Short mmCIF file of C-alpha atoms in Angstrom, two decimals:
data_model
loop_
_atom_site.label_atom_id
_atom_site.label_comp_id
_atom_site.label_asym_id
_atom_site.label_seq_id
_atom_site.Cartn_x
_atom_site.Cartn_y
_atom_site.Cartn_z
CA MET A 1 0.00 0.00 0.00
CA LYS A 2 1.20 3.51 -0.80
CA ILE A 3 -0.03 6.98 0.11
CA ASP A 4 0.48 10.07 -2.02
CA PHE A 5 0.20 13.65 -0.69
CA THR A 6 1.21 15.34 -3.96
CA ASN A 7 -2.10 17.21 -4.17
CA VAL A 8 -1.95 18.61 -0.63
CA ASN A 9 0.00 21.73 0.33
CA LEU A 10 2.39 20.37 2.98
CA GLU A 11 4.18 23.68 3.62
CA ASN A 12 3.13 23.78 7.28
CA LEU A 13 3.22 20.04 7.99
CA ASP A 14 6.46 20.29 9.97
CA ASN A 15 4.48 22.15 12.63
CA TYR A 16 2.46 18.97 13.25
CA GLU A 17 5.28 16.41 13.34
CA LYS A 18 6.08 16.72 17.05
CA LYS A 19 2.40 16.46 18.04
CA ALA A 20 1.84 13.48 15.75
CA MET A 21 4.87 11.61 17.04
CA LYS A 22 3.83 12.27 20.65
CA ALA A 23 0.35 10.89 19.87
CA PHE A 24 1.87 7.83 18.19
CA ASP A 25 4.21 7.25 21.13
CA SER A 26 1.25 7.32 23.51
CA LEU A 27 -0.64 4.88 21.29
CA MET A 28 2.26 2.43 21.18
CA LYS A 29 3.06 2.72 24.90
CA LYS A 30 -0.68 2.35 25.64
CA ASP A 31 -0.65 5.13 28.22
CA GLY A 32 -3.27 7.42 26.67
CA LEU A 33 -7.04 7.73 26.90
CA GLY A 34 -8.89 4.51 26.17
CA ASN A 35 -5.76 2.39 26.55
CA ASP A 36 -7.79 -0.56 27.79
CA PHE A 37 -9.15 -0.95 24.25
CA LEU A 38 -5.87 -1.30 22.36
CA GLY A 39 -5.77 -5.08 22.00
CA TRP A 40 -6.11 -4.73 18.23
CA ILE A 41 -2.60 -3.25 17.95
CA ASP A 42 -0.80 -6.51 18.80
CA ARG A 43 -3.57 -8.86 17.67
CA PRO A 44 -2.06 -9.65 14.23
CA SER A 45 0.88 -11.41 15.89
CA ASP A 46 -0.64 -12.31 19.26
CA TYR A 47 -3.96 -14.07 18.94
CA ASP A 48 -5.58 -17.27 20.20
CA LYS A 49 -4.38 -19.88 17.71
CA GLU A 50 -6.68 -22.56 19.13
CA GLU A 51 -9.75 -20.36 18.66
CA PHE A 52 -8.52 -19.44 15.17
CA GLU A 53 -8.46 -23.12 14.18
CA ARG A 54 -11.91 -23.64 15.72
CA ILE A 55 -13.16 -20.71 13.63
CA LYS A 56 -11.91 -22.36 10.44
CA LYS A 57 -13.50 -25.69 11.36
CA ALA A 58 -16.80 -24.04 12.30
CA GLY A 59 -16.77 -22.09 9.04
CA GLN A 60 -16.34 -25.32 7.12
CA ARG A 61 -19.22 -26.98 9.01
CA ILE A 62 -21.48 -24.02 8.34
CA ARG A 63 -20.69 -24.17 4.61
CA GLU A 64 -21.38 -27.90 4.50
CA SER A 65 -24.76 -27.65 6.23
CA SER A 66 -26.12 -24.29 5.10
CA ASP A 67 -26.94 -22.21 2.05
CA VAL A 68 -27.04 -19.05 4.18
CA LEU A 69 -25.39 -17.75 7.32
CA VAL A 70 -27.28 -14.92 8.99
CA SER A 71 -24.81 -12.65 10.75
CA ILE A 72 -26.67 -10.85 13.54
CA GLY A 73 -24.94 -7.73 14.82
CA ILE A 74 -24.77 -3.94 14.64
CA GLY A 75 -22.03 -1.33 14.36
CA GLY A 76 -18.62 -2.97 14.56
CA SER A 77 -20.27 -6.37 14.68
CA TYR A 78 -21.67 -5.72 11.19
CA LEU A 79 -19.80 -3.15 9.11
CA GLY A 80 -16.33 -4.73 8.99
CA ILE A 81 -17.80 -8.09 8.03
CA LYS A 82 -20.00 -6.68 5.28
CA ALA A 83 -17.17 -4.48 3.98
CA VAL A 84 -14.96 -7.51 3.31
CA ASP A 85 -17.86 -9.71 2.19
CA VAL A 86 -19.05 -7.25 -0.49
CA ALA A 87 -15.54 -6.32 -1.63
CA LEU A 88 -14.48 -9.93 -2.22
CA ASP A 89 -17.66 -11.32 -3.78
CA ASN A 90 -18.86 -11.12 -7.39
CA TYR A 91 -21.35 -8.39 -8.21
CA PHE A 92 -24.04 -10.71 -9.54
CA ASP A 93 -23.66 -14.49 -9.58
CA SER A 94 -21.61 -15.36 -6.52
CA ASP A 95 -19.28 -18.34 -6.86
CA ARG A 96 -19.55 -18.97 -3.11
CA SER A 97 -21.37 -22.00 -1.78
CA LEU A 98 -22.74 -19.95 1.12
CA LYS A 99 -24.35 -16.52 1.20
CA LEU A 100 -23.89 -14.09 4.09
CA ILE A 101 -27.04 -12.19 5.06
CA TYR A 102 -27.23 -9.58 7.79
CA ALA A 103 -29.76 -8.91 10.53
CA GLY A 104 -29.89 -6.93 13.75
CA HIS A 105 -28.28 -3.83 12.23
CA GLN A 106 -31.52 -1.80 12.18
CA LEU A 107 -35.10 -1.95 13.45
CA SER A 108 -37.04 -2.42 10.21
CA GLY A 109 -39.98 -4.79 10.68
CA GLN A 110 -40.35 -5.11 6.92
CA TYR A 111 -36.73 -6.23 6.52
CA LEU A 112 -37.09 -8.84 9.25
CA LYS A 113 -40.43 -10.12 7.91
CA GLU A 114 -39.01 -10.51 4.41
CA LEU A 115 -35.85 -12.16 5.76
CA LEU A 116 -37.87 -14.76 7.67
CA ALA A 117 -39.89 -15.47 4.52
CA TYR A 118 -36.70 -15.77 2.43
CA LEU A 119 -35.17 -18.28 4.87
CA LYS A 120 -38.16 -20.64 4.93
CA ASP A 121 -36.93 -22.78 2.04
CA LYS A 122 -33.21 -22.34 2.77
CA ASP A 123 -30.84 -24.34 4.93
CA TYR A 124 -29.32 -21.75 7.22
CA SER A 125 -27.34 -21.09 10.37
CA LEU A 126 -27.09 -18.11 12.71
CA ASN A 127 -24.08 -16.25 14.08
CA VAL A 128 -25.27 -13.85 16.77
CA ILE A 129 -22.60 -11.29 17.70
CA SER A 130 -23.06 -9.27 20.87
CA LYS A 131 -20.82 -8.81 23.90
CA SER A 132 -23.77 -8.40 26.25
CA GLY A 133 -26.59 -10.08 24.37
CA THR A 134 -28.92 -7.22 25.27
CA THR A 135 -28.19 -4.67 22.52
CA THR A 136 -31.67 -3.90 21.23
CA GLU A 137 -31.31 -4.35 17.48
CA PRO A 138 -29.48 -7.70 17.38
CA ALA A 139 -31.35 -9.03 20.43
CA ILE A 140 -34.74 -8.50 18.75
CA ALA A 141 -33.53 -10.04 15.47
CA PHE A 142 -32.04 -13.04 17.27
CA ARG A 143 -35.27 -13.65 19.17
CA PHE A 144 -37.23 -13.95 15.89
CA LEU A 145 -34.56 -15.89 14.00
CA LYS A 146 -33.89 -18.37 16.81
CA GLU A 147 -37.61 -19.10 17.06
CA ALA A 148 -37.85 -19.68 13.30
CA LEU A 149 -34.74 -21.89 13.29
CA GLU A 150 -36.07 -24.04 16.14
CA GLU A 151 -39.43 -24.40 14.40
CA LYS A 152 -37.69 -25.49 11.19
CA TYR A 153 -35.15 -27.95 12.61
CA GLY A 154 -36.24 -28.66 16.18
CA LYS A 155 -34.30 -27.47 19.22
CA LYS A 156 -31.71 -30.27 19.16
CA GLU A 157 -30.65 -29.64 15.56
CA ALA A 158 -31.08 -25.86 15.84
CA LYS A 159 -28.48 -25.58 18.58
CA LYS A 160 -25.88 -27.01 16.19
CA ARG A 161 -26.71 -24.19 13.77
CA ILE A 162 -26.37 -21.32 16.26
CA PHE A 163 -22.95 -19.82 16.92
CA ALA A 164 -22.58 -17.12 19.57
CA THR A 165 -19.74 -14.60 19.48
CA THR A 166 -19.89 -12.91 22.87
CA ASP A 167 -18.11 -12.18 26.14
CA ARG A 168 -15.70 -14.84 27.34
CA LYS A 169 -17.29 -15.21 30.80
CA LYS A 170 -20.48 -13.23 31.36
CA GLY A 171 -23.58 -11.62 29.90
CA ALA A 172 -27.04 -12.63 28.76
CA LEU A 173 -25.86 -14.18 25.49
CA LYS A 174 -23.02 -16.09 27.14
CA ASP A 175 -25.46 -17.48 29.72
CA LEU A 176 -27.93 -18.48 27.01
CA ALA A 177 -25.22 -20.11 24.88
CA ASP A 178 -23.95 -22.14 27.83
CA ALA A 179 -27.46 -23.20 28.79
CA LYS A 180 -28.46 -24.19 25.24
CA GLY A 181 -25.13 -25.67 24.15
CA TYR A 182 -24.26 -23.24 21.34
CA GLU A 183 -20.64 -23.14 20.22
CA THR A 184 -19.16 -19.86 21.40
CA PHE A 185 -16.40 -17.54 20.26
CA VAL A 186 -14.98 -14.53 22.05
CA VAL A 187 -15.54 -10.80 21.66
CA PRO A 188 -12.24 -9.60 23.19
CA ASP A 189 -12.47 -7.33 26.24
CA ASP A 190 -9.71 -5.09 24.93
CA ILE A 191 -10.96 -4.54 21.36
CA GLY A 192 -13.81 -2.14 20.61
CA GLY A 193 -16.45 -3.00 18.03
CA ARG A 194 -15.15 -0.86 15.18
CA PHE A 195 -11.73 -2.54 15.50
CA SER A 196 -13.10 -6.07 15.96
CA VAL A 197 -13.09 -7.52 12.44
CA ILE A 198 -9.66 -8.98 13.28
CA SER A 199 -11.28 -11.10 16.02
CA ALA A 200 -13.87 -13.89 15.92
CA VAL A 201 -16.45 -11.13 15.35
CA GLY A 202 -15.29 -10.85 11.75
CA LEU A 203 -13.33 -14.03 11.23
CA LEU A 204 -16.13 -16.56 11.78
CA PRO A 205 -18.67 -15.21 9.25
CA LEU A 206 -15.92 -14.48 6.75
CA ALA A 207 -14.48 -17.99 7.13
CA ALA A 208 -17.98 -19.43 6.63
CA ALA A 209 -18.31 -17.39 3.43
CA GLY A 210 -15.08 -18.91 2.13
CA VAL A 211 -12.74 -15.97 2.70
CA ASP A 212 -9.15 -17.09 3.29
CA ILE A 213 -8.74 -15.86 6.86
CA ASP A 214 -5.06 -16.88 6.92
CA GLU A 215 -4.48 -14.33 4.15
CA PHE A 216 -6.72 -11.87 5.97
CA MET A 217 -4.58 -12.15 9.10
CA ALA A 218 -1.43 -11.90 6.99
CA GLY A 219 -2.57 -8.49 5.78
CA PHE A 220 -3.04 -7.31 9.35
CA LYS A 221 0.44 -8.62 10.16
CA GLN A 222 1.86 -6.68 7.22
CA GLY A 223 0.04 -3.62 8.51
CA GLN A 224 1.47 -4.10 11.99
CA GLU A 225 5.00 -4.32 10.59
CA THR A 226 4.54 -1.23 8.41
CA TYR A 227 2.36 1.16 10.41
CA THR A 228 3.84 0.73 13.89
CA LYS A 229 7.25 2.09 12.82
CA ASN A 230 8.34 5.03 14.96
CA SER A 231 9.00 7.47 12.14
CA PHE A 232 7.19 10.44 10.65
CA ASP A 233 7.64 8.68 7.31
CA ASN A 234 5.18 6.07 8.60
CA PRO A 235 2.20 6.65 6.24
CA ALA A 236 -0.39 6.20 9.00
CA ILE A 237 1.25 8.84 11.19
CA LYS A 238 1.66 11.23 8.28
CA TYR A 239 -1.97 10.73 7.18
CA ALA A 240 -3.11 11.58 10.73
CA ALA A 241 -0.90 14.68 10.78
CA VAL A 242 -2.10 15.87 7.37
CA ARG A 243 -5.74 15.40 8.42
CA ASN A 244 -5.17 17.51 11.53
CA MET A 245 -3.32 20.18 9.56
CA LEU A 246 -6.19 20.44 7.09
CA TYR A 247 -8.74 20.45 9.93
CA GLU A 248 -7.03 23.36 11.66
CA ASN A 249 -7.13 25.20 8.33
CA GLY A 250 -10.90 24.92 8.02
CA LYS A 251 -11.20 21.57 6.24
CA ASP A 252 -13.62 19.86 8.60
CA ILE A 253 -15.18 17.36 6.17
CA GLU A 254 -13.23 14.40 4.77
CA VAL A 255 -14.67 12.61 1.75
CA LEU A 256 -13.50 9.02 1.20
CA VAL A 257 -13.70 8.39 -2.54
CA ASN A 258 -13.67 5.14 -4.47
CA TYR A 259 -13.99 4.37 -8.17
CA GLU A 260 -14.89 0.72 -7.65
CA PRO A 261 -18.37 0.00 -6.22
CA LYS A 262 -17.06 -3.11 -4.45
CA LEU A 263 -15.51 -0.75 -1.91
CA ARG A 264 -18.73 1.01 -0.88
CA TYR A 265 -18.93 -0.85 2.44
CA ILE A 266 -15.25 -0.29 3.11
CA ALA A 267 -16.30 3.36 3.14
CA GLU A 268 -19.20 2.60 5.51
CA TRP A 269 -16.80 0.89 7.93
CA TRP A 270 -14.35 3.82 7.60
CA LYS A 271 -17.11 6.29 8.42
CA GLN A 272 -17.93 4.45 11.63
CA LEU A 273 -14.25 4.17 12.55
CA PHE A 274 -13.54 7.89 12.23
CA ALA A 275 -16.90 9.28 13.33
CA GLU A 276 -17.16 7.16 16.48
CA SER A 277 -13.48 7.72 17.30
CA GLU A 278 -13.13 11.46 16.72
CA GLY A 279 -16.60 13.00 17.05
CA LYS A 280 -16.39 14.17 20.67
CA ASP A 281 -16.23 17.32 22.78
CA GLY A 282 -17.43 19.48 19.90
CA LYS A 283 -14.48 18.34 17.76
CA GLY A 284 -13.84 16.08 14.80
CA ILE A 285 -13.59 15.85 11.03
CA PHE A 286 -16.95 14.75 9.62
CA PRO A 287 -16.42 11.60 7.49
CA VAL A 288 -18.53 11.12 4.37
CA SER A 289 -18.05 9.01 1.26
CA VAL A 290 -18.81 9.00 -2.44
CA ASN A 291 -18.88 6.24 -5.02
CA ASN A 292 -17.52 7.60 -8.28
CA THR A 293 -18.14 8.11 -11.08
CA THR A 294 -21.78 7.66 -10.00
CA ASP A 295 -21.69 10.46 -7.43
CA LEU A 296 -19.86 12.86 -9.71
CA HIS A 297 -23.29 13.40 -11.27
CA SER A 298 -24.78 14.45 -7.91
CA LEU A 299 -22.51 15.15 -4.93
CA GLY A 300 -19.72 16.04 -7.34
CA GLN A 301 -21.33 19.45 -7.80
CA MET A 302 -20.99 20.24 -4.09
CA ILE A 303 -17.41 18.99 -3.95
CA GLN A 304 -16.40 21.01 -7.00
CA ASP A 305 -18.22 24.28 -6.29
CA GLY A 306 -19.55 24.20 -2.72
CA LYS A 307 -18.14 25.51 0.54
CA ARG A 308 -14.37 25.02 0.71
CA ASN A 309 -14.34 23.02 3.95
CA ILE A 310 -13.73 19.67 2.21
CA PHE A 311 -10.76 17.47 1.49
CA GLU A 312 -10.71 14.08 -0.23
CA SER A 313 -8.96 10.78 0.38
CA VAL A 314 -9.17 8.63 -2.73
CA ILE A 315 -8.69 4.86 -2.68
CA GLU A 316 -7.00 3.78 -5.91
CA ILE A 317 -6.84 0.13 -6.93
CA GLU A 318 -3.67 -0.49 -8.93
CA GLU A 319 -4.56 -3.94 -10.34
CA ASN A 320 -7.92 -5.25 -11.53
CA ASP A 321 -8.31 -8.96 -12.16
CA LYS A 322 -11.37 -8.49 -14.39
CA ASP A 323 -11.74 -6.00 -17.21
CA ILE A 324 -13.40 -5.44 -20.56
CA THR A 325 -12.23 -3.69 -23.74
CA ILE A 326 -14.33 -1.21 -25.69
CA LYS A 327 -14.87 -2.25 -29.32
CA GLU A 328 -15.26 -0.09 -32.41
CA ASP A 329 -18.82 0.38 -33.66
CA PRO A 330 -19.34 0.84 -37.43
CA ASP A 331 -22.06 3.48 -36.96
CA ASN A 332 -20.43 5.32 -34.06
CA LEU A 333 -23.73 7.03 -33.24
CA ASP A 334 -22.65 7.48 -29.61
CA GLY A 335 -19.34 9.02 -30.68
CA LEU A 336 -17.32 6.59 -28.59
CA ASN A 337 -15.06 5.14 -31.27
CA TYR A 338 -12.22 7.30 -29.95
CA LEU A 339 -12.19 4.88 -27.00
CA ALA A 340 -11.99 1.74 -29.16
CA GLY A 341 -9.26 -0.62 -27.94
CA LYS A 342 -9.18 0.92 -24.48
CA THR A 343 -10.23 -0.96 -21.36
CA MET A 344 -12.89 0.15 -18.92
CA SER A 345 -10.20 0.29 -16.22
CA PHE A 346 -8.24 2.76 -18.34
CA VAL A 347 -11.31 4.96 -18.84
CA ASN A 348 -12.11 4.79 -15.12
CA LYS A 349 -8.53 5.72 -14.25
CA GLN A 350 -8.67 8.78 -16.50
CA ALA A 351 -11.97 9.79 -14.90
CA MET A 352 -10.24 9.59 -11.51
CA GLU A 353 -7.26 11.62 -12.69
CA GLY A 354 -9.45 14.20 -14.39
CA THR A 355 -11.61 14.55 -11.31
CA THR A 356 -8.53 15.01 -9.13
CA ILE A 357 -7.26 17.80 -11.37
CA ALA A 358 -10.67 19.48 -11.31
CA HIS A 359 -11.19 19.20 -7.57
CA VAL A 360 -7.66 20.25 -6.60
CA GLY A 361 -8.00 23.17 -8.97
CA GLY A 362 -11.27 24.01 -7.24
CA GLY A 363 -9.63 24.18 -3.82
CA VAL A 364 -10.15 20.61 -2.57
CA PRO A 365 -6.94 18.95 -1.28
CA ASN A 366 -6.61 15.36 -2.43
CA ILE A 367 -4.87 12.46 -0.66
CA ARG A 368 -4.34 9.29 -2.73
CA ILE A 369 -4.34 5.90 -0.95
CA LYS A 370 -3.15 3.18 -3.32
CA ILE A 371 -3.83 -0.50 -2.71
CA GLU A 372 -2.42 -3.19 -4.97
CA LYS A 373 -5.69 -5.05 -5.54
CA VAL A 374 -8.94 -6.00 -3.87
CA ASP A 375 -8.11 -9.16 -1.96
CA ALA A 376 -8.24 -10.29 1.67
CA LYS A 377 -4.64 -9.33 2.41
CA SER A 378 -4.79 -5.85 0.86
CA LEU A 379 -8.07 -5.02 2.61
CA SER A 380 -6.88 -6.03 6.07
CA GLU A 381 -3.67 -4.03 5.64
CA LEU A 382 -5.85 -1.05 4.69
CA PHE A 383 -7.96 -1.60 7.83
CA TYR A 384 -4.87 -1.61 10.04
CA PHE A 385 -3.55 1.56 8.36
CA PHE A 386 -6.78 3.41 9.11
CA GLU A 387 -6.90 2.05 12.68
CA ILE A 388 -3.42 3.30 13.56
CA ALA A 389 -4.18 6.60 11.83
CA VAL A 390 -7.40 7.18 13.75
CA GLY A 391 -5.66 6.48 17.06
CA VAL A 392 -2.95 9.02 16.30
CA SER A 393 -5.42 11.52 14.87
CA GLY A 394 -7.76 11.24 17.85
CA TYR A 395 -4.94 11.84 20.32
CA MET A 396 -3.82 14.84 18.26
CA LEU A 397 -7.36 16.21 18.55
CA GLY A 398 -7.28 15.70 22.30
CA VAL A 399 -10.13 13.16 22.50
CA ASN A 400 -10.41 9.53 23.55
CA PRO A 401 -10.53 7.69 20.19
CA PHE A 402 -11.62 4.41 21.78
CA ASN A 403 -14.93 5.19 23.47
CA GLN A 404 -18.33 6.28 22.12
CA PRO A 405 -20.30 7.99 24.92
CA GLY A 406 -22.61 9.77 22.48
CA VAL A 407 -23.97 6.46 21.17
CA GLU A 408 -25.74 5.86 24.48
CA GLU A 409 -27.90 8.99 24.38
CA TYR A 410 -30.27 7.81 21.64
CA LYS A 411 -30.75 4.57 23.54
CA LYS A 412 -31.81 6.39 26.71
CA GLN A 413 -34.40 8.45 24.86
CA MET A 414 -35.66 5.44 22.87
CA PHE A 415 -36.01 3.31 26.00
CA LYS A 416 -38.00 6.09 27.71
CA LEU A 417 -40.41 6.19 24.77
CA LEU A 418 -40.69 2.40 24.70
CA GLY A 419 -41.39 2.20 28.39
CA LYS A 420 -38.39 0.05 29.31
CA PRO A 421 -38.22 -0.52 33.08
CA GLY A 422 -35.72 1.82 34.74
CA TYR A 423 -36.02 4.54 32.10
#
């Protein structure tokens, strides 16, 4: 992976080096705010090998017995999984033997009703992911789906098809799993949800879908080797410093841009990572995303000509394993024969370069993040890059990047309206 700051004015970046390196030092020494949630830093090289092998075996069993695995979770127990799932699958006809479907990530009755109807003639299993087992959205979904599974297979068979990823020792879901005999996997105490795709939270559903989780872990290991180096040349540290420099110069919105729709959920995960980590105490860069060239015909207008409080970080894929070449048309009614012999990837690349020129010229700084290709190893290295960067960036802002106190407020108000005891 490479990062390019050519289209950002770095004249004042030296003023941020000392602050960035101090933030990085605190992150690595684990002596800053939220330091009890830094287990993800060492996880690529220090993880439970026995559980990892159990995950692979469980994934194989799920594939052999099921057409569908329903992954039940919200926030970090959903977005990282779906990001990798969507990025690594085909757009249309999947070549996987098992399909991942998601539940418990919202409160739509229509979604749940249609999901239950869809599953009636499918062989399926459930992976419920919740540290406590009482988070409203996944708990409601699991209640309905467990009932349907037990009706379809009977309680004895159903318990073999339910996998619980939860706290190691305590909580409502752990108690239920022990009582019912579900196989359990661990949500680590020292890894927050938005960082948890490296744990059983992400690894079990991805293994069931057929993702090579050995390669996935190898990408995290590569990230650990690259982005924990104590140098301002470390791309993750420099990215954090550049973001803070731009923020202090009025650029308080960061747009993550992709030109490959497979990456749209990578952007959704990234938005959670940065919003939940930095949006505190009246501070933070607001993270948004666009899928180009689609959004150039809508949000592109705002980026090009709107308020100049925006900067962009563009994910560029250097290699595509599938492509198609434009042919010459004898009539040329669409006027596209000038593109004959060129690939779609070439055209897309020129659209990206042209857009960069236009946006930079319009006052929008542009950071380029280059990944070799879309595979398990490249994606996990990208995850680790962003995770180190958000830790450094959050400390530079002066906030705790590893908590999310604001998430609780909507729950309090919702529970009051629902009449939950104690509220």
